[in-house]
Amino acid sequence: MFPPSLNVTFSKKPSVKMAKLTSLFVVLFSLFCISEAVFEDQVGKFDWRQQYVGKTLFAHFESNTQSSKKLFVATDKNIFASFNSRTGDLLWRHVDKTGPEGTIDTFLLHGQDALMVVGDGRLLRSWDTNIGGLNWEAVLDTGSFQAACFVAIQDTVKHVAVLKKAAISLHYLSNGHQKWVENLPDGDAVQYQAVYSGGEEELYVLGVVPNSHLTIIAYSLEDGEITKQRSVEAPWLSSVESSCVVVGQGVLMCVDPATFALYTLPIQAEETPEFSQILLQSLDLKVSPGFQPVLVSSQPHPARSPLSEFFLQLGTDHHVLLQLNADGYTIAPLRDFQPSFLVSFATTGEKTVAAVMTPKNETACAINLFSVDSGRRLLDTTVIFPLDLNGGKPHKLYVHAFLKKDDSVGYRVLVQTQDHALTFIQQPGRVVWTREEALADVVTMEMVDLPLTGTQAELEGEFGKKADGLFPMVLKRLSSQVILLQAWLAHLWKLFYEARKPRSQVKNEVTIETLSRDEFNLQKMMVMVTASGKLFGIDSKSGSILWKHYLENVQPNAAFKLIVQRTTAHFPHPPQCTLLIKDKDTGLATLHVFNPIFGRKSHIALPALPRPILQSLLLPVIDQDYAKVLLLVDDQYKVTAFPSTKNVLQQLQEMASSIFFYLIHSDQGNLSGFRLRKDLSTERIWEVVLPTEVQKIVAVKGKRPNEHVHSQGRVMGDRSVLYKYLNPNLLAVVTESTDTHPERAFVGVFLVDGVTGRIIHEAVQRKARGPVHFVHSENWVVYEYWNTKSRRNEFSVLELFEGTELYNSTVFSSLDRPHLPQVLQQTYIFPSPITTMEATLTEKGITSRHLLVGLPSGAILSLPKMFLDPRRPEVVTEHSREENLIPYAPEMPIRTEWFINYNQTVLRVKGIYTAPSGLESTCLVVAYGLDIYQTRVYPSKQFDVLKDDYDYVLISSVLFALFFATMISKRLAQVKLLNRAWR
Amino acid sequence: MATPGGQGGGALSTRGGARRMKWALAMTLGNARGRGDRQSNQGDVMYPIGYSDKPVPDTSIQESDKNLVEKRCWDVALGPLKQIPMNLFIMYMSGNTISIFPIMMVCMMAWRPIQALMSMSATFKLLENSNQQWLQGLVYSVGNLLGSALAIYKCQSMGLLPTHSSDWLAFIEPPMRMEIMGGGMVL
């Protein structure tokens, strides 16, 4: 074991003996100093976790009985999960690898077995749906996945067929063993896209040579021999997958969007017939212009052939239920549904029904069941689906049909909307639960203070208004005091009233109306922006969603930037948040301005943004309505101000010479700085080019604007001060080498002054590669990388000091800093990879800092910054002991008490957000990723709050007892004195 | 102690045999048997109670007393100076660690001279009769000042005095920012 390499200023090479001693010391030290795990009774008191699965791709219900409680989903986040359909709670969840390796290609359910093809045909898995355990897993041959289906012999499903690009294989359902695998003939020319089994002795594979012909191959189930092979002319057909389904007794039904015709072809026929064409016109059907018609069919049981009834979608809100007649050539329309959003088949027992969702009014949709045989509407089957105005439109319908006791069909529906939300509805329209799966992909978030209560606001308002004479002021004060008194009396009355009720009836529900700031500002509004374009307002105390707003027309790859322009501090002006959404394709940006407490869109004149926006910059300048000014920089480096009132423009003109911004073009390896001119154009004042052939700029971080540093320096052992280099304009730019060879790869950290472009320091970590996670705060940068030589994760810390004297203690100007800071660096071994890192933040910055590190295991580690201190000495001296410096040890410990989320693992943590609370000791933490976890951390323990288990009763009773004892003994003493005097 | 009045009075006796009375004053000579009465018996004269035939000593001020006063006053004036070696010893013994006992010692050491200096007028009253009143006062205050200087030195060596820059660190305001800067990677 070698100590970590690279030490720029001080070199640390501890001997083994020393390391042992020091690590012992560290352990002892940490025993004394840090113990911050939660107690058992504190579990869930200040923290909550919400687990999500992501956008549903496949969903199945457990079984077709009324009492079944499970439903299974497979999602785009490579998750297979089961919900309790009564409550919407997660029963179990399997999280696979991210990326294409874990993609769920298909999901089939038969009885207790859930079959899944994972990773573009890499694995075939079977899950036991009862407990969520893995039955078996089979590795499939290479080749990209095309289709899979169950294969039944004599009414029992025994096999599963998997079609890949060049091969077809049959597996036993019981153990996953491969029965046979066959290469597909002519695999280069023919695109095999579908596999069909209707319960016979043969398995059919359908392939297409686009715009030429269709190939049908029949395989014997026994040994995989080709029993039949034929090709049919189909010059209009380009894809089987998208335009063909199998209906009735093995009849292939295709739709041609060009000629508006349906084509039918019996798959199993011995001879080679042609496709027979049925023009849609002849059925009196008309496709809406520009719409690609879609066919929907249903095969209720793998052992039987599909239904001869099928849906044809002719427009976005037009479906037709058609029936293939027994002759296999003619089609009879059963029912025309217009308008209709979604259709779905559902089977229970022997009955199959069709569910159709039709718009009812502005705020609701109606779902009805129709008999498939006749197209008649079934009585009493209407379910009302409430349309959320702030939600997406319905996207997919999953129907769980069951037979009631009286043999009629009952059903429940799961509706997936465009915003990835799942809503489960029961007859006659009761929303059983809703899951906001958009929250599985939070992009950015902010925490906003809650508004004051009405009475508090009244008092604040008194001071906010302009003074108009002494007497009116007195009157105003009196009236607000009366209002306060009233509120207090009302509160007392409420307490009294509720005290009489049993405890269980008193509900403490948080609603948007009752929201108000608590004493210590511990409860805040979490504004979360998700990749799907849905915004959420979540109460940080309970985790309940208080508002949601779906932004339509947001591109899936759009970039978001959330800015708080006005906080709640400026009553009566409402708080204001602005979301900058940039379309990656066009580069154009839009602004969405809203009230973060209520989620309502603000009606404010937005600036016209005709040009692509490169970046935004929030100034500490406020307009007359107390909104901070947002500058938007477009691709011609012109600046647009928002809000852009006269007042703001005037202020900007005055301040223009002190406003700077920097832009980083990662693809060009270019950092450039600009200065604002009075006419809101800009001039480039510096440029740094990092050649893209050698290294690539990965990330850049400045300091957080709301960060306060209480102490301007560090006290040394000899009681002198080492002043921190607190440059508010400092940027940490991280680069990675383009060469990924372990010997030549490197990671670079550049500290650049954002105003002058001066490179303050550069640290190059050789034989290292990313992903680099880093935190930049106060006067330090902590970064984590992979050491390719020693094959381990390492943490490195850079700390900047000005020296023992301050250059200028009153103002900081980057333009006037002749001396470079002293840079100290130290590196440590970290025993785990990490997924994200953030530092705690408190109101005044007095509390010591901790690093919050998200680990792939799902834990969030609260690592004291004290351990990442480049001044940790190799040899303990009296001075270092005086400074409370822990002796240097190369290994960084991971102690399980430091996990702030104890056993509440949060998977795939993408970001950690920290916010200060009103208490100096307390920092609010939100970890988001697949799950959302909110808690509080106390880096220096709760020094400003009485303990949770503080014994008020004992203390006050002792006080009272002593008080009375004094009174009584005083009285007794008096009596005794008097008696003595009389004697 | 048992008979407080017995030595002053001549004919005071206790009759052990008498049961009725605890004590009695015998006015007759023939009955006087107490030893203390022998003196008065010799002169055959009855003196009143409390009469002494010895002359009362002369209480007027003499020259030798003047020296005594001077000596006493010097004692008072030199008191603080005499305490200094003792204080030095205590200081040495208590060490420089900051804990309750050394702190208490230092407080005492600092407080006593200050108290003494504050009640200077009372001390001057004491020294009123001395001829070298002013000199003595000076010595007294110098001694006290030395004592408090010693206490301050002790505070200093214990690190209780704000004499280092680190002691004023908490009062340094964060510097004002002259430039406004922002930006980032191109979105």
PDB file of N, CA and C in Angstrom, chain A residues 656-732:
ATOM      1  N   ALA A 656     -22.386  48.634 -14.851  1.00  0.00           N
ATOM      2  CA  ALA A 656     -21.923  47.776 -15.955  1.00  0.00           C
ATOM      3  C   ALA A 656     -20.446  47.418 -15.866  1.00  0.00           C
ATOM      4  N   SER A 657     -19.638  48.379 -15.440  1.00  0.00           N
ATOM      5  CA  SER A 657     -18.199  48.113 -15.468  1.00  0.00           C
ATOM      6  C   SER A 657     -17.777  47.085 -14.434  1.00  0.00           C
ATOM      7  N   SER A 658     -18.647  46.777 -13.474  1.00  0.00           N
ATOM      8  CA  SER A 658     -18.250  45.785 -12.476  1.00  0.00           C
ATOM      9  C   SER A 658     -18.984  44.461 -12.656  1.00  0.00           C
ATOM     10  N   ILE A 659     -19.655  44.285 -13.787  1.00  0.00           N
ATOM     11  CA  ILE A 659     -20.350  43.020 -14.044  1.00  0.00           C
ATOM     12  C   ILE A 659     -19.554  42.225 -15.077  1.00  0.00           C
ATOM     13  N   PHE A 660     -19.198  41.024 -14.680  1.00  0.00           N
ATOM     14  CA  PHE A 660     -18.378  40.159 -15.539  1.00  0.00           C
ATOM     15  C   PHE A 660     -19.093  38.827 -15.679  1.00  0.00           C
ATOM     16  N   PHE A 661     -18.877  38.175 -16.776  1.00  0.00           N
ATOM     17  CA  PHE A 661     -19.341  36.792 -16.830  1.00  0.00           C
ATOM     18  C   PHE A 661     -18.388  35.957 -17.664  1.00  0.00           C
ATOM     19  N   TYR A 662     -18.468  34.664 -17.440  1.00  0.00           N
ATOM     20  CA  TYR A 662     -17.576  33.766 -18.154  1.00  0.00           C
ATOM     21  C   TYR A 662     -18.403  32.703 -18.843  1.00  0.00           C
ATOM     22  N   LEU A 663     -17.887  32.215 -19.940  1.00  0.00           N
ATOM     23  CA  LEU A 663     -18.570  31.167 -20.691  1.00  0.00           C
ATOM     24  C   LEU A 663     -17.553  30.088 -21.003  1.00  0.00           C
ATOM     25  N   ILE A 664     -18.005  28.852 -20.967  1.00  0.00           N
ATOM     26  CA  ILE A 664     -17.102  27.742 -21.264  1.00  0.00           C
ATOM     27  C   ILE A 664     -17.691  26.935 -22.400  1.00  0.00           C
ATOM     28  N   HIS A 665     -16.963  26.903 -23.492  1.00  0.00           N
ATOM     29  CA  HIS A 665     -17.360  26.055 -24.612  1.00  0.00           C
ATOM     30  C   HIS A 665     -16.561  24.770 -24.461  1.00  0.00           C
ATOM     31  N   SER A 666     -17.224  23.754 -23.969  1.00  0.00           N
ATOM     32  CA  SER A 666     -16.510  22.516 -23.667  1.00  0.00           C
ATOM     33  C   SER A 666     -15.980  21.867 -24.945  1.00  0.00           C
ATOM     34  N   ASP A 667     -16.744  21.968 -26.024  1.00  0.00           N
ATOM     35  CA  ASP A 667     -16.324  21.298 -27.260  1.00  0.00           C
ATOM     36  C   ASP A 667     -15.135  21.988 -27.910  1.00  0.00           C
ATOM     37  N   GLN A 668     -14.946  23.276 -27.617  1.00  0.00           N
ATOM     38  CA  GLN A 668     -13.797  23.976 -28.184  1.00  0.00           C
ATOM     39  C   GLN A 668     -12.662  24.124 -27.170  1.00  0.00           C
ATOM     40  N   GLY A 669     -12.895  23.662 -25.962  1.00  0.00           N
ATOM     41  CA  GLY A 669     -11.876  23.787 -24.928  1.00  0.00           C
ATOM     42  C   GLY A 669     -11.558  25.229 -24.598  1.00  0.00           C
ATOM     43  N   ASN A 670     -12.572  26.040 -24.577  1.00  0.00           N
ATOM     44  CA  ASN A 670     -12.371  27.472 -24.529  1.00  0.00           C
ATOM     45  C   ASN A 670     -13.091  28.061 -23.317  1.00  0.00           C
ATOM     46  N   LEU A 671     -12.328  28.797 -22.508  1.00  0.00           N
ATOM     47  CA  LEU A 671     -12.926  29.558 -21.400  1.00  0.00           C
ATOM     48  C   LEU A 671     -12.752  31.022 -21.753  1.00  0.00           C
ATOM     49  N   SER A 672     -13.817  31.774 -21.680  1.00  0.00           N
ATOM     50  CA  SER A 672     -13.633  33.188 -21.987  1.00  0.00           C
ATOM     51  C   SER A 672     -14.430  34.039 -21.017  1.00  0.00           C
ATOM     52  N   GLY A 673     -13.906  35.211 -20.763  1.00  0.00           N
ATOM     53  CA  GLY A 673     -14.543  36.124 -19.818  1.00  0.00           C
ATOM     54  C   GLY A 673     -14.976  37.386 -20.527  1.00  0.00           C
ATOM     55  N   PHE A 674     -16.074  37.933 -20.091  1.00  0.00           N
ATOM     56  CA  PHE A 674     -16.640  39.109 -20.735  1.00  0.00           C
ATOM     57  C   PHE A 674     -16.941  40.161 -19.680  1.00  0.00           C
ATOM     58  N   ARG A 675     -16.934  41.391 -20.157  1.00  0.00           N
ATOM     59  CA  ARG A 675     -17.333  42.498 -19.297  1.00  0.00           C
ATOM     60  C   ARG A 675     -18.528  43.174 -19.950  1.00  0.00           C
ATOM     61  N   LEU A 676     -19.462  43.583 -19.119  1.00  0.00           N
ATOM     62  CA  LEU A 676     -20.671  44.209 -19.637  1.00  0.00           C
ATOM     63  C   LEU A 676     -20.378  45.656 -19.987  1.00  0.00           C
ATOM     64  N   ARG A 677     -20.931  46.075 -21.146  1.00  0.00           N
ATOM     65  CA  ARG A 677     -20.824  47.487 -21.509  1.00  0.00           C
ATOM     66  C   ARG A 677     -22.118  48.181 -21.148  1.00  0.00           C
ATOM     67  N   LYS A 678     -22.091  49.498 -21.224  1.00  0.00           N
ATOM     68  CA  LYS A 678     -23.273  50.257 -20.808  1.00  0.00           C
ATOM     69  C   LYS A 678     -24.471  50.024 -21.716  1.00  0.00           C
ATOM     70  N   ASP A 679     -24.200  49.680 -22.981  1.00  0.00           N
ATOM     71  CA  ASP A 679     -25.323  49.465 -23.908  1.00  0.00           C
ATOM     72  C   ASP A 679     -25.751  47.994 -23.934  1.00  0.00           C
ATOM     73  N   LEU A 680     -25.399  47.252 -22.893  1.00  0.00           N
ATOM     74  CA  LEU A 680     -25.757  45.842 -22.735  1.00  0.00           C
ATOM     75  C   LEU A 680     -25.135  44.940 -23.793  1.00  0.00           C
ATOM     76  N   SER A 681     -24.130  45.432 -24.471  1.00  0.00           N
ATOM     77  CA  SER A 681     -23.326  44.516 -25.267  1.00  0.00           C
ATOM     78  C   SER A 681     -22.132  44.140 -24.390  1.00  0.00           C
ATOM     79  N   THR A 682     -21.269  43.299 -24.900  1.00  0.00           N
ATOM     80  CA  THR A 682     -20.180  42.841 -24.045  1.00  0.00           C
ATOM     81  C   THR A 682     -18.859  42.938 -24.781  1.00  0.00           C
ATOM     82  N   GLU A 683     -17.809  42.936 -24.023  1.00  0.00           N
ATOM     83  CA  GLU A 683     -16.492  42.841 -24.647  1.00  0.00           C
ATOM     84  C   GLU A 683     -15.753  41.680 -23.995  1.00  0.00           C
ATOM     85  N   ARG A 684     -15.051  40.943 -24.838  1.00  0.00           N
ATOM     86  CA  ARG A 684     -14.291  39.812 -24.334  1.00  0.00           C
ATOM     87  C   ARG A 684     -13.010  40.351 -23.714  1.00  0.00           C
ATOM     88  N   ILE A 685     -12.745  39.970 -22.465  1.00  0.00           N
ATOM     89  CA  ILE A 685     -11.549  40.516 -21.839  1.00  0.00           C
ATOM     90  C   ILE A 685     -10.484  39.457 -21.605  1.00  0.00           C
ATOM     91  N   TRP A 686     -10.850  38.228 -21.601  1.00  0.00           N
ATOM     92  CA  TRP A 686      -9.809  37.216 -21.481  1.00  0.00           C
ATOM     93  C   TRP A 686     -10.272  35.918 -22.117  1.00  0.00           C
ATOM     94  N   GLU A 687      -9.325  35.071 -22.394  1.00  0.00           N
ATOM     95  CA  GLU A 687      -9.649  33.787 -22.995  1.00  0.00           C
ATOM     96  C   GLU A 687      -8.567  32.784 -22.623  1.00  0.00           C
ATOM     97  N   VAL A 688      -8.973  31.622 -22.227  1.00  0.00           N
ATOM     98  CA  VAL A 688      -8.029  30.539 -21.923  1.00  0.00           C
ATOM     99  C   VAL A 688      -8.420  29.379 -22.808  1.00  0.00           C
ATOM    100  N   VAL A 689      -7.471  28.819 -23.512  1.00  0.00           N
ATOM    101  CA  VAL A 689      -7.783  27.694 -24.387  1.00  0.00           C
ATOM    102  C   VAL A 689      -7.059  26.463 -23.875  1.00  0.00           C
ATOM    103  N   LEU A 690      -7.824  25.427 -23.642  1.00  0.00           N
ATOM    104  CA  LEU A 690      -7.245  24.142 -23.260  1.00  0.00           C
ATOM    105  C   LEU A 690      -7.414  23.243 -24.468  1.00  0.00           C
ATOM    106  N   PRO A 691      -6.338  22.866 -25.122  1.00  0.00           N
ATOM    107  CA  PRO A 691      -6.467  22.142 -26.389  1.00  0.00           C
ATOM    108  C   PRO A 691      -7.310  20.882 -26.248  1.00  0.00           C
ATOM    109  N   THR A 692      -8.297  20.775 -27.100  1.00  0.00           N
ATOM    110  CA  THR A 692      -9.242  19.658 -26.979  1.00  0.00           C
ATOM    111  C   THR A 692      -8.615  18.333 -27.367  1.00  0.00           C
ATOM    112  N   GLU A 693      -7.472  18.372 -28.073  1.00  0.00           N
ATOM    113  CA  GLU A 693      -6.852  17.091 -28.436  1.00  0.00           C
ATOM    114  C   GLU A 693      -6.283  16.425 -27.184  1.00  0.00           C
ATOM    115  N   VAL A 694      -5.926  17.214 -26.203  1.00  0.00           N
ATOM    116  CA  VAL A 694      -5.266  16.676 -25.019  1.00  0.00           C
ATOM    117  C   VAL A 694      -6.277  16.460 -23.883  1.00  0.00           C
ATOM    118  N   GLN A 695      -7.066  17.467 -23.629  1.00  0.00           N
ATOM    119  CA  GLN A 695      -7.987  17.341 -22.498  1.00  0.00           C
ATOM    120  C   GLN A 695      -9.317  18.017 -22.807  1.00  0.00           C
ATOM    121  N   LYS A 696     -10.284  17.576 -22.058  1.00  0.00           N
ATOM    122  CA  LYS A 696     -11.648  18.023 -22.283  1.00  0.00           C
ATOM    123  C   LYS A 696     -12.163  18.626 -20.978  1.00  0.00           C
ATOM    124  N   ILE A 697     -12.801  19.774 -21.083  1.00  0.00           N
ATOM    125  CA  ILE A 697     -13.369  20.385 -19.879  1.00  0.00           C
ATOM    126  C   ILE A 697     -14.628  19.616 -19.497  1.00  0.00           C
ATOM    127  N   VAL A 698     -14.640  19.090 -18.305  1.00  0.00           N
ATOM    128  CA  VAL A 698     -15.760  18.255 -17.886  1.00  0.00           C
ATOM    129  C   VAL A 698     -16.771  19.065 -17.101  1.00  0.00           C
ATOM    130  N   ALA A 699     -16.269  19.865 -16.195  1.00  0.00           N
ATOM    131  CA  ALA A 699     -17.212  20.578 -15.333  1.00  0.00           C
ATOM    132  C   ALA A 699     -16.548  21.823 -14.795  1.00  0.00           C
ATOM    133  N   VAL A 700     -17.370  22.748 -14.358  1.00  0.00           N
ATOM    134  CA  VAL A 700     -16.862  23.959 -13.723  1.00  0.00           C
ATOM    135  C   VAL A 700     -17.799  24.299 -12.573  1.00  0.00           C
ATOM    136  N   LYS A 701     -17.215  24.749 -11.488  1.00  0.00           N
ATOM    137  CA  LYS A 701     -18.050  25.147 -10.355  1.00  0.00           C
ATOM    138  C   LYS A 701     -17.484  26.409  -9.739  1.00  0.00           C
ATOM    139  N   GLY A 702     -18.355  27.353  -9.528  1.00  0.00           N
ATOM    140  CA  GLY A 702     -17.986  28.529  -8.755  1.00  0.00           C
ATOM    141  C   GLY A 702     -18.400  28.292  -7.327  1.00  0.00           C
ATOM    142  N   LYS A 703     -18.473  29.377  -6.567  1.00  0.00           N
ATOM    143  CA  LYS A 703     -18.945  29.221  -5.198  1.00  0.00           C
ATOM    144  C   LYS A 703     -20.432  29.488  -5.153  1.00  0.00           C
ATOM    145  N   ARG A 704     -21.073  28.923  -4.156  1.00  0.00           N
ATOM    146  CA  ARG A 704     -22.513  29.167  -4.057  1.00  0.00           C
ATOM    147  C   ARG A 704     -22.745  30.583  -3.571  1.00  0.00           C
ATOM    148  N   PRO A 705     -23.654  31.296  -4.196  1.00  0.00           N
ATOM    149  CA  PRO A 705     -23.838  32.709  -3.825  1.00  0.00           C
ATOM    150  C   PRO A 705     -24.362  32.886  -2.408  1.00  0.00           C
ATOM    151  N   ASN A 706     -25.059  31.891  -1.890  1.00  0.00           N
ATOM    152  CA  ASN A 706     -25.631  32.071  -0.549  1.00  0.00           C
ATOM    153  C   ASN A 706     -24.737  31.496   0.539  1.00  0.00           C
ATOM    154  N   GLU A 707     -23.474  31.292   0.199  1.00  0.00           N
ATOM    155  CA  GLU A 707     -22.574  30.708   1.187  1.00  0.00           C
ATOM    156  C   GLU A 707     -21.936  31.814   2.033  1.00  0.00           C
ATOM    157  N   HIS A 708     -21.951  31.649   3.325  1.00  0.00           N
ATOM    158  CA  HIS A 708     -21.310  32.605   4.219  1.00  0.00           C
ATOM    159  C   HIS A 708     -20.113  31.948   4.867  1.00  0.00           C
ATOM    160  N   VAL A 709     -19.036  32.691   4.966  1.00  0.00           N
ATOM    161  CA  VAL A 709     -17.868  32.187   5.675  1.00  0.00           C
ATOM    162  C   VAL A 709     -17.716  33.049   6.916  1.00  0.00           C
ATOM    163  N   HIS A 710     -17.847  32.424   8.053  1.00  0.00           N
ATOM    164  CA  HIS A 710     -17.801  33.206   9.280  1.00  0.00           C
ATOM    165  C   HIS A 710     -16.387  33.614   9.623  1.00  0.00           C
ATOM    166  N   SER A 711     -15.482  32.651   9.563  1.00  0.00           N
ATOM    167  CA  SER A 711     -14.125  32.923  10.001  1.00  0.00           C
ATOM    168  C   SER A 711     -13.247  33.212   8.794  1.00  0.00           C
ATOM    169  N   GLN A 712     -12.527  34.332   8.858  1.00  0.00           N
ATOM    170  CA  GLN A 712     -11.722  34.742   7.716  1.00  0.00           C
ATOM    171  C   GLN A 712     -10.359  34.063   7.697  1.00  0.00           C
ATOM    172  N   GLY A 713     -10.068  33.287   8.714  1.00  0.00           N
ATOM    173  CA  GLY A 713      -8.762  32.644   8.736  1.00  0.00           C
ATOM    174  C   GLY A 713      -8.783  31.455   9.662  1.00  0.00           C
ATOM    175  N   ARG A 714      -7.616  30.849   9.778  1.00  0.00           N
ATOM    176  CA  ARG A 714      -7.509  29.713  10.693  1.00  0.00           C
ATOM    177  C   ARG A 714      -6.476  30.031  11.747  1.00  0.00           C
ATOM    178  N   VAL A 715      -6.813  29.660  12.963  1.00  0.00           N
ATOM    179  CA  VAL A 715      -5.915  29.929  14.069  1.00  0.00           C
ATOM    180  C   VAL A 715      -4.878  28.820  14.111  1.00  0.00           C
ATOM    181  N   MET A 716      -3.610  29.226  14.127  1.00  0.00           N
ATOM    182  CA  MET A 716      -2.543  28.245  14.152  1.00  0.00           C
ATOM    183  C   MET A 716      -2.206  27.897  15.597  1.00  0.00           C
ATOM    184  N   GLY A 717      -1.345  26.925  15.731  1.00  0.00           N
ATOM    185  CA  GLY A 717      -0.965  26.473  17.063  1.00  0.00           C
ATOM    186  C   GLY A 717      -0.271  27.551  17.882  1.00  0.00           C
ATOM    187  N   ASP A 718       0.473  28.445  17.195  1.00  0.00           N
ATOM    188  CA  ASP A 718       1.157  29.505  17.942  1.00  0.00           C
ATOM    189  C   ASP A 718       0.269  30.744  18.056  1.00  0.00           C
ATOM    190  N   ARG A 719      -0.983  30.588  17.814  1.00  0.00           N
ATOM    191  CA  ARG A 719      -1.994  31.624  17.966  1.00  0.00           C
ATOM    192  C   ARG A 719      -1.848  32.765  16.974  1.00  0.00           C
ATOM    193  N   SER A 720      -1.155  32.516  15.898  1.00  0.00           N
ATOM    194  CA  SER A 720      -1.203  33.492  14.814  1.00  0.00           C
ATOM    195  C   SER A 720      -2.314  33.042  13.858  1.00  0.00           C
ATOM    196  N   VAL A 721      -2.593  33.821  12.845  1.00  0.00           N
ATOM    197  CA  VAL A 721      -3.705  33.513  11.956  1.00  0.00           C
ATOM    198  C   VAL A 721      -3.189  33.258  10.555  1.00  0.00           C
ATOM    199  N   LEU A 722      -3.711  32.190   9.965  1.00  0.00           N
ATOM    200  CA  LEU A 722      -3.458  31.924   8.561  1.00  0.00           C
ATOM    201  C   LEU A 722      -4.736  32.333   7.839  1.00  0.00           C
ATOM    202  N   TYR A 723      -4.672  33.424   7.099  1.00  0.00           N
ATOM    203  CA  TYR A 723      -5.886  33.958   6.486  1.00  0.00           C
ATOM    204  C   TYR A 723      -6.260  33.149   5.254  1.00  0.00           C
ATOM    205  N   LYS A 724      -7.559  32.921   5.103  1.00  0.00           N
ATOM    206  CA  LYS A 724      -8.045  32.143   3.960  1.00  0.00           C
ATOM    207  C   LYS A 724      -8.080  33.027   2.721  1.00  0.00           C
ATOM    208  N   TYR A 725      -7.857  32.389   1.592  1.00  0.00           N
ATOM    209  CA  TYR A 725      -7.977  33.104   0.330  1.00  0.00           C
ATOM    210  C   TYR A 725      -9.411  32.944  -0.146  1.00  0.00           C
ATOM    211  N   LEU A 726     -10.233  33.914   0.175  1.00  0.00           N
ATOM    212  CA  LEU A 726     -11.665  33.807  -0.109  1.00  0.00           C
ATOM    213  C   LEU A 726     -11.998  34.663  -1.329  1.00  0.00           C
ATOM    214  N   ASN A 727     -11.701  34.128  -2.474  1.00  0.00           N
ATOM    215  CA  ASN A 727     -11.984  34.848  -3.706  1.00  0.00           C
ATOM    216  C   ASN A 727     -13.369  34.458  -4.193  1.00  0.00           C
ATOM    217  N   PRO A 728     -14.330  35.384  -4.154  1.00  0.00           N
ATOM    218  CA  PRO A 728     -15.680  34.997  -4.576  1.00  0.00           C
ATOM    219  C   PRO A 728     -15.775  34.721  -6.070  1.00  0.00           C
ATOM    220  N   ASN A 729     -14.769  35.133  -6.811  1.00  0.00           N
ATOM    221  CA  ASN A 729     -14.824  34.954  -8.265  1.00  0.00           C
ATOM    222  C   ASN A 729     -14.037  33.737  -8.731  1.00  0.00           C
ATOM    223  N   LEU A 730     -13.633  32.909  -7.789  1.00  0.00           N
ATOM    224  CA  LEU A 730     -12.787  31.777  -8.161  1.00  0.00           C
ATOM    225  C   LEU A 730     -13.622  30.660  -8.783  1.00  0.00           C
ATOM    226  N   LEU A 731     -13.104  30.070  -9.827  1.00  0.00           N
ATOM    227  CA  LEU A 731     -13.780  28.954 -10.485  1.00  0.00           C
ATOM    228  C   LEU A 731     -12.871  27.742 -10.423  1.00  0.00           C
ATOM    229  N   ALA A 732     -13.482  26.594 -10.206  1.00  0.00           N
ATOM    230  CA  ALA A 732     -12.726  25.342 -10.277  1.00  0.00           C
ATOM    231  C   ALA A 732     -13.133  24.664 -11.575  1.00  0.00           C
TER     232      ALA A 732
END
